Coordinates of N, CA and C in Angstrom, one line a residue:
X73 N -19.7 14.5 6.8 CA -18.8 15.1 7.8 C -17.5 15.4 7.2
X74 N -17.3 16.8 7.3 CA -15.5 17.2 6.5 C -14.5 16.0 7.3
X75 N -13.3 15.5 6.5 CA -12.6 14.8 6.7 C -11.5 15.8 7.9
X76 N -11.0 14.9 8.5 CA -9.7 15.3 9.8 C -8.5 15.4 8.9
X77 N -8.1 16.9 8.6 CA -6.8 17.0 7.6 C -5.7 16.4 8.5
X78 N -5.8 16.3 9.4 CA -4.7 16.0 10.5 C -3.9 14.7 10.0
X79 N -4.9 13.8 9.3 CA -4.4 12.1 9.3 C -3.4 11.4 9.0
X80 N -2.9 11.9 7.3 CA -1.7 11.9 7.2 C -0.6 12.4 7.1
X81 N 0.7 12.1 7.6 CA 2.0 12.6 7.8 C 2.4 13.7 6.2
X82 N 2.4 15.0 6.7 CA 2.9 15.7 5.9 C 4.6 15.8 6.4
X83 N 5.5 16.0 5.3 CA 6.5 16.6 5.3 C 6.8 17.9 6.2
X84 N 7.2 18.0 7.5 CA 7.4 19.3 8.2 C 8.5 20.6 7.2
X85 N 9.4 19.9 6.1 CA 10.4 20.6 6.1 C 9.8 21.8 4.9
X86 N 8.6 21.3 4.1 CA 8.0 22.9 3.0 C 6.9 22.8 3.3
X87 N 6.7 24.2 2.8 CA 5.1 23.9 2.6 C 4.2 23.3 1.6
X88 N 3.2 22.9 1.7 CA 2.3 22.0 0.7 C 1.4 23.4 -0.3
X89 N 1.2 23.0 -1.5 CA 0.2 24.2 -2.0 C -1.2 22.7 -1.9
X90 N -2.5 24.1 -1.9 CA -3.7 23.9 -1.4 C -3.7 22.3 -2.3
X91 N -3.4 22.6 -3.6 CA -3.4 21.3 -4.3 C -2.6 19.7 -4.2
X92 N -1.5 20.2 -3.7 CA -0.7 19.5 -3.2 C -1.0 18.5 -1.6
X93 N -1.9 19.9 -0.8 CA -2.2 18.7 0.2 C -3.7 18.1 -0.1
X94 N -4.5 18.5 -0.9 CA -5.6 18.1 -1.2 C -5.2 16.5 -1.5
X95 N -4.2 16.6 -2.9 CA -3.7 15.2 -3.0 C -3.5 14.3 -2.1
X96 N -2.5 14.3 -1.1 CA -1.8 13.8 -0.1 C -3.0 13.3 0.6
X97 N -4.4 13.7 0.8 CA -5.4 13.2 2.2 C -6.2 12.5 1.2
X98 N -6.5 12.6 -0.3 CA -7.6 12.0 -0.9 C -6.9 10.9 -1.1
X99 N -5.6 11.0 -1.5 CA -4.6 9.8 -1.8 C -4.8 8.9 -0.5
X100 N -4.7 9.7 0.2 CA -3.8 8.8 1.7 C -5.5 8.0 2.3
X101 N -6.7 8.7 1.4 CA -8.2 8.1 2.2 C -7.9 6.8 1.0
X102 N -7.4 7.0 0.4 CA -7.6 6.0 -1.1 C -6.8 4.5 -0.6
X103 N -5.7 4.9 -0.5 CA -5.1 3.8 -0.5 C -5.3 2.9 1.2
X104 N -6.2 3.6 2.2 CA -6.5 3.0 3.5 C -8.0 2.6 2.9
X105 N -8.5 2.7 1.7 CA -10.0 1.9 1.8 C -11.2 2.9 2.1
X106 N -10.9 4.1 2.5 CA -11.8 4.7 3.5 C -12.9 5.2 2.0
X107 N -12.4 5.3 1.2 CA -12.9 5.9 0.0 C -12.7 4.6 -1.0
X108 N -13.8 3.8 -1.2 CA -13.9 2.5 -1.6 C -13.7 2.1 -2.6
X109 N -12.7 1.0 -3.4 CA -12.6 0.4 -4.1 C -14.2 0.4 -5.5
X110 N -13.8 0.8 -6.6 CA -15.1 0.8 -7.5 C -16.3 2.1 -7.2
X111 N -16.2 3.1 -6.1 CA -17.3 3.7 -5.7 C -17.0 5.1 -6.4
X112 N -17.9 5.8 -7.1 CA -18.6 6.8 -7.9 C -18.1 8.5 -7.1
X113 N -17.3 9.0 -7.3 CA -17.4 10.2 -6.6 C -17.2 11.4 -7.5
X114 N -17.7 12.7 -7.4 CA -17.6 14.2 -7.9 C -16.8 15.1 -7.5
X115 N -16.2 16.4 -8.4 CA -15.8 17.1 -8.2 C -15.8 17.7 -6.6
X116 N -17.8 18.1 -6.8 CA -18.4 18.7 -5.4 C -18.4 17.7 -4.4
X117 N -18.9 16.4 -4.9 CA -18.8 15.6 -3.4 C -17.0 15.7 -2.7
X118 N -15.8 16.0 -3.1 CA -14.6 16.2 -2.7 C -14.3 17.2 -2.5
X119 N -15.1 18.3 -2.7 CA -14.8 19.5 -2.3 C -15.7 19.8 -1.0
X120 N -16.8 18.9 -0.8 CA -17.4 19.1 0.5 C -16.8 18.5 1.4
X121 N -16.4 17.3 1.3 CA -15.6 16.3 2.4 C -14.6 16.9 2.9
X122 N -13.6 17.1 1.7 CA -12.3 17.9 1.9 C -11.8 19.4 2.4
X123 N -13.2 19.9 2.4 CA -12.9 21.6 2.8 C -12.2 21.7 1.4
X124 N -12.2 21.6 0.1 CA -11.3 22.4 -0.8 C -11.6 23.1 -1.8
X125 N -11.2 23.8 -2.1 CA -11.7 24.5 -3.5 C -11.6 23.6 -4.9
X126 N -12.4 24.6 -6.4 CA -12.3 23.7 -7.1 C -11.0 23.5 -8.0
X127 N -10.4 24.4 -7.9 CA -8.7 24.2 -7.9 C -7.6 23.2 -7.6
X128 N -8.2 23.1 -6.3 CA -7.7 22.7 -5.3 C -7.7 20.6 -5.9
X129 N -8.9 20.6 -6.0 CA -9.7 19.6 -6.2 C -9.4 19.3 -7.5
X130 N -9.3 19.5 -8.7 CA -8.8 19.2 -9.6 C -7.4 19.0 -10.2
X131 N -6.5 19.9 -9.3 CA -5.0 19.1 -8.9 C -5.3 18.1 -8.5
X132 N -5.7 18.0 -7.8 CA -5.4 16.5 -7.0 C -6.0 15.5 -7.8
X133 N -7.2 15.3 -8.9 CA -7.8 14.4 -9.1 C -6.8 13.9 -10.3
X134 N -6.5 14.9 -10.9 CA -4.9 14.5 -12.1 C -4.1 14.1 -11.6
X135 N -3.7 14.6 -10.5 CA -2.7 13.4 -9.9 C -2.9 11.9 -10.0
X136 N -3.9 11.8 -9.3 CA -4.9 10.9 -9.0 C -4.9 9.7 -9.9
X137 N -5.5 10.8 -11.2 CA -5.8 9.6 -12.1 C -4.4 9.2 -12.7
X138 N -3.6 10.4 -13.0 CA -2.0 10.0 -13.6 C -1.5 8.7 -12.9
X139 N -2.1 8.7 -11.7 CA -1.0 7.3 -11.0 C -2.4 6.3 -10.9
X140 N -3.4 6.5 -11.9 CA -4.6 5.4 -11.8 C -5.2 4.6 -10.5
X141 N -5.1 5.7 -9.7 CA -5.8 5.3 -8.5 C -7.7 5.7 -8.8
X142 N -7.7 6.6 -9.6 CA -8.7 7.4 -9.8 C -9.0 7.3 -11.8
X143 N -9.8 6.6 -11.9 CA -10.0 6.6 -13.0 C -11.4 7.9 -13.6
X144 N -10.8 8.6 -14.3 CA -12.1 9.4 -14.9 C -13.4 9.3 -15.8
X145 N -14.6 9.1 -15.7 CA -15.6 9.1 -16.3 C -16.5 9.7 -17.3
X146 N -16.7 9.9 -18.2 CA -17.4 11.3 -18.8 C -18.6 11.2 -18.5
X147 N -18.9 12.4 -17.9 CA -20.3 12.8 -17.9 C -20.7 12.3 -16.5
X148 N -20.0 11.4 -15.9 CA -20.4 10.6 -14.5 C -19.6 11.1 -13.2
X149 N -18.7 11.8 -13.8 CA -17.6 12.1 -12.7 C -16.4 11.6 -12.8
X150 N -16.1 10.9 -11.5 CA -14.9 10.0 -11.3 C -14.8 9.1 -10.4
X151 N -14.4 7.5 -11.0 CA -14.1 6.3 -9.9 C -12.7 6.0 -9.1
X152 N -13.4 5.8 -8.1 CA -12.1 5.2 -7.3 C -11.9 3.9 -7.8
X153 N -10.6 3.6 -8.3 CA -9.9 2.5 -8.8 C -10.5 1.5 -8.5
X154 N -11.0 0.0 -8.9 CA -11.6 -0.8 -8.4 C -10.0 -2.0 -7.9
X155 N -10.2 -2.7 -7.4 CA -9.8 -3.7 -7.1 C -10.0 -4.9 -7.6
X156 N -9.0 -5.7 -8.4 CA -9.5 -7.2 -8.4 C -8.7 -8.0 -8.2
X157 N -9.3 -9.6 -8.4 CA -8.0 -10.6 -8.3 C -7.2 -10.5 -9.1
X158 N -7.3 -9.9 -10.4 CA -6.1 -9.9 -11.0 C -5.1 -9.1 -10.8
X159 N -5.6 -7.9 -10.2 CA -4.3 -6.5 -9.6 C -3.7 -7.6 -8.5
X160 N -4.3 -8.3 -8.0 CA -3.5 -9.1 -6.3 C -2.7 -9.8 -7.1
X161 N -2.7 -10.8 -8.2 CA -2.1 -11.9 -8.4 C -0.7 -10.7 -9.1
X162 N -1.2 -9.9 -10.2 CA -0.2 -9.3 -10.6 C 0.7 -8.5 -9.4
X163 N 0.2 -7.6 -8.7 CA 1.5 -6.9 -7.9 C 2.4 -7.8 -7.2
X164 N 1.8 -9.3 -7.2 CA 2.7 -10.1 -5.8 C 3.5 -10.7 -6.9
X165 N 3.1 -11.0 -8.2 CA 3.9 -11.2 -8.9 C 5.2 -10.2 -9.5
X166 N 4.9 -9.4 -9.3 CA 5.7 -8.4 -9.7 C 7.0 -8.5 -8.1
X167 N 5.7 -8.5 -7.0 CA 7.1 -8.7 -6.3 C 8.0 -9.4 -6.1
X168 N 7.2 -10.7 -6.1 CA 8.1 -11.6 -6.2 C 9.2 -11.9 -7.2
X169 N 9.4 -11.2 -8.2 CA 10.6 -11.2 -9.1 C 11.7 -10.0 -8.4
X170 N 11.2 -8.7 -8.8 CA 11.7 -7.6 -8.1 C 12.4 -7.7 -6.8
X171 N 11.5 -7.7 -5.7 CA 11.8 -7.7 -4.2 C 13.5 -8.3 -3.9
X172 N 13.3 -9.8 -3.8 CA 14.4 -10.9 -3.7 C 15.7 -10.5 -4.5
X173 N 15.6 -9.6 -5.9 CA 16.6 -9.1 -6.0 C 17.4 -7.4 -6.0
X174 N 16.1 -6.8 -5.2 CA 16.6 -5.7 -4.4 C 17.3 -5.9 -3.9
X175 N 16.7 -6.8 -2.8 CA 17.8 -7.7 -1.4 C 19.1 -7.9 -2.2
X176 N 19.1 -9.0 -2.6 CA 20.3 -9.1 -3.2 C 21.5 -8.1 -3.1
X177 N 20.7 -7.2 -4.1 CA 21.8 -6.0 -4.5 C 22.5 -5.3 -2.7
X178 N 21.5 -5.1 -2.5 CA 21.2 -4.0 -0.9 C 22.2 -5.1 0.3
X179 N 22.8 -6.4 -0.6 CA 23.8 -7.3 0.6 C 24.9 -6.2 0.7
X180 N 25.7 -6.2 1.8 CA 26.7 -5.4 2.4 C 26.9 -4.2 2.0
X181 N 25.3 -3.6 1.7 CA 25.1 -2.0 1.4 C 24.0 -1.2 2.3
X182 N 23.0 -2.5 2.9 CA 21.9 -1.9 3.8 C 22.5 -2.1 5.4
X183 N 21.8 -0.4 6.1 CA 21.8 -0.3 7.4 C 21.1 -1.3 8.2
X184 N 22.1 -2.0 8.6 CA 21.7 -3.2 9.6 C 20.6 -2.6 11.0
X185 N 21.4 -2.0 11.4 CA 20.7 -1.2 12.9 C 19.3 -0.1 12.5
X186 N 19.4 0.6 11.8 CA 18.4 0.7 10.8 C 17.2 -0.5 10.7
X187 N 17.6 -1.7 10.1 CA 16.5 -2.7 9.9 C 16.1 -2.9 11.2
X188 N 16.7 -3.1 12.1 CA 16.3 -3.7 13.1 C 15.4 -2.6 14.3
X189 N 15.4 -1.5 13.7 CA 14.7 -0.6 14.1 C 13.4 -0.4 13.9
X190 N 12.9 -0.6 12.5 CA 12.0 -0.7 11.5 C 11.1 -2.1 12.0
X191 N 12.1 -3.3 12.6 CA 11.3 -4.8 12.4 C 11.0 -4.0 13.9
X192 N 11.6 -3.3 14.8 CA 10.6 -3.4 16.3 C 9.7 -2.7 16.0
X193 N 9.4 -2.0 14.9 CA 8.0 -0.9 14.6 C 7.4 -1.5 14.4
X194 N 7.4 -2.8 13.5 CA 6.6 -3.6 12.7 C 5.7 -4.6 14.3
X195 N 6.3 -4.5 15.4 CA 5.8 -5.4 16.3 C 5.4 -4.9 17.7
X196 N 5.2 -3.2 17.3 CA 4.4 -2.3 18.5 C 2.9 -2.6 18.5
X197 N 2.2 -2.6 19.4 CA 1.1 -3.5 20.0 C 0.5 -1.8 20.6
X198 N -0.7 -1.4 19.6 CA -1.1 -0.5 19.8 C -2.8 -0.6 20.6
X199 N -2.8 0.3 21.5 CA -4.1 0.2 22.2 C -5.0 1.5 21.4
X200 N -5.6 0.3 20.2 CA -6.5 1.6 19.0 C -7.6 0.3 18.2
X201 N -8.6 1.1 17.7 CA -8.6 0.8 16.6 C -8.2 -0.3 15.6
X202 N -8.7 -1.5 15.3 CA -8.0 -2.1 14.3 C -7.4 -1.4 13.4
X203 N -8.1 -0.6 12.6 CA -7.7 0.2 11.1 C -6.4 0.6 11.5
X204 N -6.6 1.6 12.7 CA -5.5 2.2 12.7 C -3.9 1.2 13.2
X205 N -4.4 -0.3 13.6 CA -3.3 -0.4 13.9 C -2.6 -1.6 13.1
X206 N -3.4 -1.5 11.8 CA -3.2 -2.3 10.6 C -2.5 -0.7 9.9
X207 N -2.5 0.0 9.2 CA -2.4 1.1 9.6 C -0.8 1.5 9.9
X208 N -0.5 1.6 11.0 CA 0.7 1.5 11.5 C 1.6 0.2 11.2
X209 N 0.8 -0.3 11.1 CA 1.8 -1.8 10.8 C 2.3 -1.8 9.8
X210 N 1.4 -1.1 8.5 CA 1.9 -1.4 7.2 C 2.6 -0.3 6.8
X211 N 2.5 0.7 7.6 CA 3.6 2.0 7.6 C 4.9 1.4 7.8
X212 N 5.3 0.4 9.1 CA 6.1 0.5 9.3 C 6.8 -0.9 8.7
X213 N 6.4 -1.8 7.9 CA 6.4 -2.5 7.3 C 7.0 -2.6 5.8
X214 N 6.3 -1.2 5.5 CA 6.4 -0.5 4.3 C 8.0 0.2 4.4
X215 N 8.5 0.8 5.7 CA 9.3 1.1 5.5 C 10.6 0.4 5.8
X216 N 10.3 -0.4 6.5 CA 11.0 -2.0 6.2 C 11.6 -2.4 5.0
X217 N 10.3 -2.5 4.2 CA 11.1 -3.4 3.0 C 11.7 -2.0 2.1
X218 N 11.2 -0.8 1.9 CA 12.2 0.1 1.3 C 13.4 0.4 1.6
X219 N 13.8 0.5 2.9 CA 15.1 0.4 3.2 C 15.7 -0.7 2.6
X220 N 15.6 -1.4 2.4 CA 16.3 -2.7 1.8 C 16.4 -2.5 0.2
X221 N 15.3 -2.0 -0.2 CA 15.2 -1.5 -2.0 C 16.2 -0.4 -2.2
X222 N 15.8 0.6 -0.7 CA 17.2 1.9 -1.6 C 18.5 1.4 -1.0
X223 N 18.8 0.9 -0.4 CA 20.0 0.4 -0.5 C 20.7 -0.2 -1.4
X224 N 19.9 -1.4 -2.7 CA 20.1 -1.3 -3.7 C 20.8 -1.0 -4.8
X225 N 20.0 0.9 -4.3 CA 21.2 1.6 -5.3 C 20.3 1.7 -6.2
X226 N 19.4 1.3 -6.7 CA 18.4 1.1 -8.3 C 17.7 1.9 -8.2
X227 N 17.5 2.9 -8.4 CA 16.1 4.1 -8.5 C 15.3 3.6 -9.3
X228 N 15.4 2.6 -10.6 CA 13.8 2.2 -11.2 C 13.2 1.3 -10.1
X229 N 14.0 0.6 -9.6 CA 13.7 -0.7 -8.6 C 12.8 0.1 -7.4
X230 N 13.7 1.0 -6.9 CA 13.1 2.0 -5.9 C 11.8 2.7 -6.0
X231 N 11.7 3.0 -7.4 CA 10.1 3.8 -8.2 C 9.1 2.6 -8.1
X232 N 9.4 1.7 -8.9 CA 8.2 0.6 -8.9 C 8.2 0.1 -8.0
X233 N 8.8 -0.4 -7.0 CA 8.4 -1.1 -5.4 C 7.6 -0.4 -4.8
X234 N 8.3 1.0 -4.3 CA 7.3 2.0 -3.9 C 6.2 2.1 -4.2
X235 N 5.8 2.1 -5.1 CA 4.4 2.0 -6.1 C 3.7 0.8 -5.8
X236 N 4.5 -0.6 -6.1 CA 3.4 -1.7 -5.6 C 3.3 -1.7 -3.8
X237 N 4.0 -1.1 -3.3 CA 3.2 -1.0 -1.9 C 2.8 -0.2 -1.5
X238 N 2.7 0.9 -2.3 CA 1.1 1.5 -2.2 C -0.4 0.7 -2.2
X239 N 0.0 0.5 -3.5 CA -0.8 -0.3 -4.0 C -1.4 -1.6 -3.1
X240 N -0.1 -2.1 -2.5 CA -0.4 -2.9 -1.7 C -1.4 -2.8 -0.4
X241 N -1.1 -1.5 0.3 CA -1.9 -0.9 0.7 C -3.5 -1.4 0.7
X242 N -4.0 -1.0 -0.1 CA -5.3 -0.9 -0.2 C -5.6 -2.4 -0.7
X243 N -4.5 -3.5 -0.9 CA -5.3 -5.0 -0.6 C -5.0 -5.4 0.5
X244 N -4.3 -4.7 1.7 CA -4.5 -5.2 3.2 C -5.7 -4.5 3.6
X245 N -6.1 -3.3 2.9 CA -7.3 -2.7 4.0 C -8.5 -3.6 3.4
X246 N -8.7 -3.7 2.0 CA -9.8 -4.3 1.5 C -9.8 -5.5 2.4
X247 N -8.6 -6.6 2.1 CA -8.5 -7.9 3.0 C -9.1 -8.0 5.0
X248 N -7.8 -7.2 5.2 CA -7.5 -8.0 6.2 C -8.7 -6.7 7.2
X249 N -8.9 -5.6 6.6 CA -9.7 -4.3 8.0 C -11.2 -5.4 7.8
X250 N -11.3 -5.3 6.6 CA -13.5 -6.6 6.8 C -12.9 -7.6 7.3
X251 N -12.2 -8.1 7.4 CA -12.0 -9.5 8.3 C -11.4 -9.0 9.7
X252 N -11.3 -7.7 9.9 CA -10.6 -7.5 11.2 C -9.9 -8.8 11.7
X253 N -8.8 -9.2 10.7 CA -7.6 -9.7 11.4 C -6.3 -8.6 11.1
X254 N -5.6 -8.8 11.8 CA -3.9 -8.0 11.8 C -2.9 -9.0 10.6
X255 N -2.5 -8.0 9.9 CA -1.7 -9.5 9.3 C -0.3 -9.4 10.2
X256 N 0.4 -10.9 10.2 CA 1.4 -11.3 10.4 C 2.3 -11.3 9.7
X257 N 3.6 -11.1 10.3 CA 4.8 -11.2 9.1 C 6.0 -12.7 10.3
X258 N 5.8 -12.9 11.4 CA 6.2 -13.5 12.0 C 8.2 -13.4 11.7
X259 N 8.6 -14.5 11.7 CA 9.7 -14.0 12.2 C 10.7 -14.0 10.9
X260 N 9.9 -13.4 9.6 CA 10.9 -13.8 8.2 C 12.1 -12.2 8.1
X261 N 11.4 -11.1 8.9 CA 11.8 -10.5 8.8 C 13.9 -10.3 9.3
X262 N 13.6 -10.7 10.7 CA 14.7 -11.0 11.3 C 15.0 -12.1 11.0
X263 N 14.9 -13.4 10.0 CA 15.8 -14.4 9.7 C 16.7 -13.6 8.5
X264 N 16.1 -12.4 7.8 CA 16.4 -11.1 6.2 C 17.8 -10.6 7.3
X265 N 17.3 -10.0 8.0 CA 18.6 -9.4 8.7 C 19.5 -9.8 9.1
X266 N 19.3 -11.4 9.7 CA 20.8 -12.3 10.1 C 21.3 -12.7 8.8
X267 N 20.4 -12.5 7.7 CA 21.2 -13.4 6.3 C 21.9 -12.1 6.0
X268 N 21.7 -10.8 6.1 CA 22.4 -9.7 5.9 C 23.4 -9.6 6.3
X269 N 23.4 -9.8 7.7 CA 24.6 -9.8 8.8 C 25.7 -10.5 8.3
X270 N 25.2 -11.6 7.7 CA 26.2 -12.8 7.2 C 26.8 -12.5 6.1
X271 N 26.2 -11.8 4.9 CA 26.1 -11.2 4.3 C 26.2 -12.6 2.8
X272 N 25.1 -13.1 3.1 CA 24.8 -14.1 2.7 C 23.6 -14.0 0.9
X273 N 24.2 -13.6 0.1 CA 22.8 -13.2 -1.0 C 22.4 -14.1 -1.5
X274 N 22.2 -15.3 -1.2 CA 21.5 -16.6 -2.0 C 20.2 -17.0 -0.5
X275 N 20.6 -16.9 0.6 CA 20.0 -16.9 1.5 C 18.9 -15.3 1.7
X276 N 19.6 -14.7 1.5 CA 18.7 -13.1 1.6 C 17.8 -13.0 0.4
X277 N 18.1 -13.7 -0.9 CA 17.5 -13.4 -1.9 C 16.2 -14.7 -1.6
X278 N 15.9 -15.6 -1.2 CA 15.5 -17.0 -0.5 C 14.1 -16.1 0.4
X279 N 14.8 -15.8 1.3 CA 14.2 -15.5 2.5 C 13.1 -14.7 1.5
X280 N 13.9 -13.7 1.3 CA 12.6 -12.5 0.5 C 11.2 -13.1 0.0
X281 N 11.3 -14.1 -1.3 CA 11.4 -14.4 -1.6 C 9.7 -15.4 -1.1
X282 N 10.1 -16.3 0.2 CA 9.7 -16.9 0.8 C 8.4 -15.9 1.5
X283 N 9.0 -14.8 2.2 CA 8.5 -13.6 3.3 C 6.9 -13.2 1.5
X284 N 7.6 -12.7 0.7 CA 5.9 -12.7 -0.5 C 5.1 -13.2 -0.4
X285 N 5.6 -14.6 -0.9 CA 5.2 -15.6 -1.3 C 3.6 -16.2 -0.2
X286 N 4.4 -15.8 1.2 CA 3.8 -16.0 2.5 C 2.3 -15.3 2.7
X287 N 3.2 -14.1 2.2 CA 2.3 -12.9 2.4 C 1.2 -12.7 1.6
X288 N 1.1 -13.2 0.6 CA 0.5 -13.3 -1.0 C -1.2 -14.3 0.0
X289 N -0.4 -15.2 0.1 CA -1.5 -16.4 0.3 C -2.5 -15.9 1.3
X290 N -1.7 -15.2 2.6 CA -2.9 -14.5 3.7 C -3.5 -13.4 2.8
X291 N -3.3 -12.6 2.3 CA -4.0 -11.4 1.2 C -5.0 -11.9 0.7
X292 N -4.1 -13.1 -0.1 CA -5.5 -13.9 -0.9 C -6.9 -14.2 -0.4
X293 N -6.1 -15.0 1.0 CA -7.7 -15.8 1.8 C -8.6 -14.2 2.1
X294 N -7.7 -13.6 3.0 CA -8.7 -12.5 3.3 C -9.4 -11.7 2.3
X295 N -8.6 -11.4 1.1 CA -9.8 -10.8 0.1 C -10.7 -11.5 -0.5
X296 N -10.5 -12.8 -0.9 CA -11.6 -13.8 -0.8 C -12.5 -14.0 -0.1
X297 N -12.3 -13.4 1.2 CA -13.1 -13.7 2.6 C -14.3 -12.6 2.3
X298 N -13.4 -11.4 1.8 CA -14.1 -10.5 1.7 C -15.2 -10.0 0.8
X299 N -15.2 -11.0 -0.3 CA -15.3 -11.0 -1.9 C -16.5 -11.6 -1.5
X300 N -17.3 -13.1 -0.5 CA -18.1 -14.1 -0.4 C -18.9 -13.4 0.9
X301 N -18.3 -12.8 1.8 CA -19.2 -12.1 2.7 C -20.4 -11.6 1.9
X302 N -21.5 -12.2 2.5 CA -22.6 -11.8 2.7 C -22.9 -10.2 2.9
X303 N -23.1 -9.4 1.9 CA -23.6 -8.3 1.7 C -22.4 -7.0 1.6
X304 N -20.6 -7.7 1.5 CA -20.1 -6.9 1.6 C -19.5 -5.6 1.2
X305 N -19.4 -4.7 1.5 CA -19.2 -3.3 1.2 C -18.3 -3.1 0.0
X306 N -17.4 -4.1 0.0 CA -16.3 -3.4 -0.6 C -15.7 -4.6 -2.1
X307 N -16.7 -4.2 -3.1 CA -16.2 -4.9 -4.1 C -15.3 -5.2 -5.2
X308 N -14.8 -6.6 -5.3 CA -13.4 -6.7 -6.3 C -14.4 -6.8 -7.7
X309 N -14.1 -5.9 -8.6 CA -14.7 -6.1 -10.0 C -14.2 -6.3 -10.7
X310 N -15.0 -7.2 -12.0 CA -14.4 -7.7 -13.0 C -14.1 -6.6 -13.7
X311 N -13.0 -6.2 -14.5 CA -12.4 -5.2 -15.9 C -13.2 -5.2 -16.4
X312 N -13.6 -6.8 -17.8 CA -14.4 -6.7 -18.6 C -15.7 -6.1 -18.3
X313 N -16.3 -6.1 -17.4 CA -17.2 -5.2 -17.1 C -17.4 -3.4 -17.3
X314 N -16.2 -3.2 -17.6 CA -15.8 -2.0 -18.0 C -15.3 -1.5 -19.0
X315 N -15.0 -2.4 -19.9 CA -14.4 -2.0 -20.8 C -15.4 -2.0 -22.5

């Protein structure tokens, strides 16, 4: 069945070329899981899904692989990135360094009212779909903790955070959509913002810090959850097996 170009949020302010949004929907299936961790796909099998030409389709798969979502094959095609425990242990470690001193920097430089806008998104109670309302959550989640990174001020900080929550992305769908649970962020968010208010950076940089650390461990169980299910769809693979 051709995919619904409708799904993800294009930019209203230009237009997209054919390659450009081809990117944006195979990306945006990539990083929600819909297009699975480890699984085998072709030129033509994306050009049928996607409505696209073969133009079209090979912009985007360079994209693709440039940001190693999409690794290339000879003679076989092309893989969707696999997932494993070692990508989870590494990106949370990465945040965990990073993150806590975004905050930092982002003390008496981030929009307070702003955050607190962001944490009510984070706690809209949608009548849908698990996917989609894991989904929205991590949209608005996602734009939570960036607010805090471009504030900042650090554009490398800003590039690679970005990046690991994409990334991140696709170990909540792996995790938490087969376990259909929602994750929780509970109330670390708004204890971030009153440390702000205070303008407190040994406490903001703490909290952050803690809010990972938190987050890491539910990721964990659930992709593990996901990893020992009986027959499951969506597998974490060893490297060495590929290399």
């Amino acid at each position: 069945m051709p995919v619904d170009f409708k799904t993800p949020a294009v930019p209203a302010e230009k237009e997209l070329s054919l390659g450009d949004s081809a990117y944006l929907h195979i990306r945006h299936d990539i990083l929600r899981c819909r297009l699975l961790p480890g699984s085998l796909i072709t030129e033509a099998g994306l050009m049928e899904m996607y409505l696209i030409g073969k133009s079209s389709c090979r912009v985007a798969l360079a994209r693709l692989c440039h940001e190693h979502l999409v690794e290339s094959r000879p003679r076989k095609g092309y893989r969707i990135a696999p997932i494993t425990v070692q990508d989870v242990e590494e990106i949370f470690a990465l945040r965990a360094q990073l993150e806590p001193l975004a905050a930092r920097l982002a003390v008496g430089k981030v929009d307070i009212s702003l955050l607190r806008q962001l944490e009510a998104a984070c706690r809209v109670e949608l009548k849908a779909p698990l996917p989609e309302q894991i989904n929205v959550f991590m949209n608005a989640n996602k734009r939570f903790h960036l607010a805090i990174v471009e504030a900042s001020g650090n554009n490398h900080l800003i590039r690679t955070l970005s990046s690991l929550m994409d990334e991140m992305s696709r170990l909540v769908a792996l995790g938490f959509n087969v376990q259909k649970v929602k994750p929780e962020i509970k109330h670390d968010h708004n204890a971030m913002i009153a440390a702000f208010e205070e303008g407190d950076a040994r406490r903001v940089e703490l909290i952050a810090r803690r809010h990972i650390e938190t987050f890491q461990a539910m990721t964990l169980e659930k992709v593990y959850a996901t990893l020992s299910k009986e027959g499951a769809l969506l597998p974490i693979l060893d490297r060495s097996l590929f290399q």
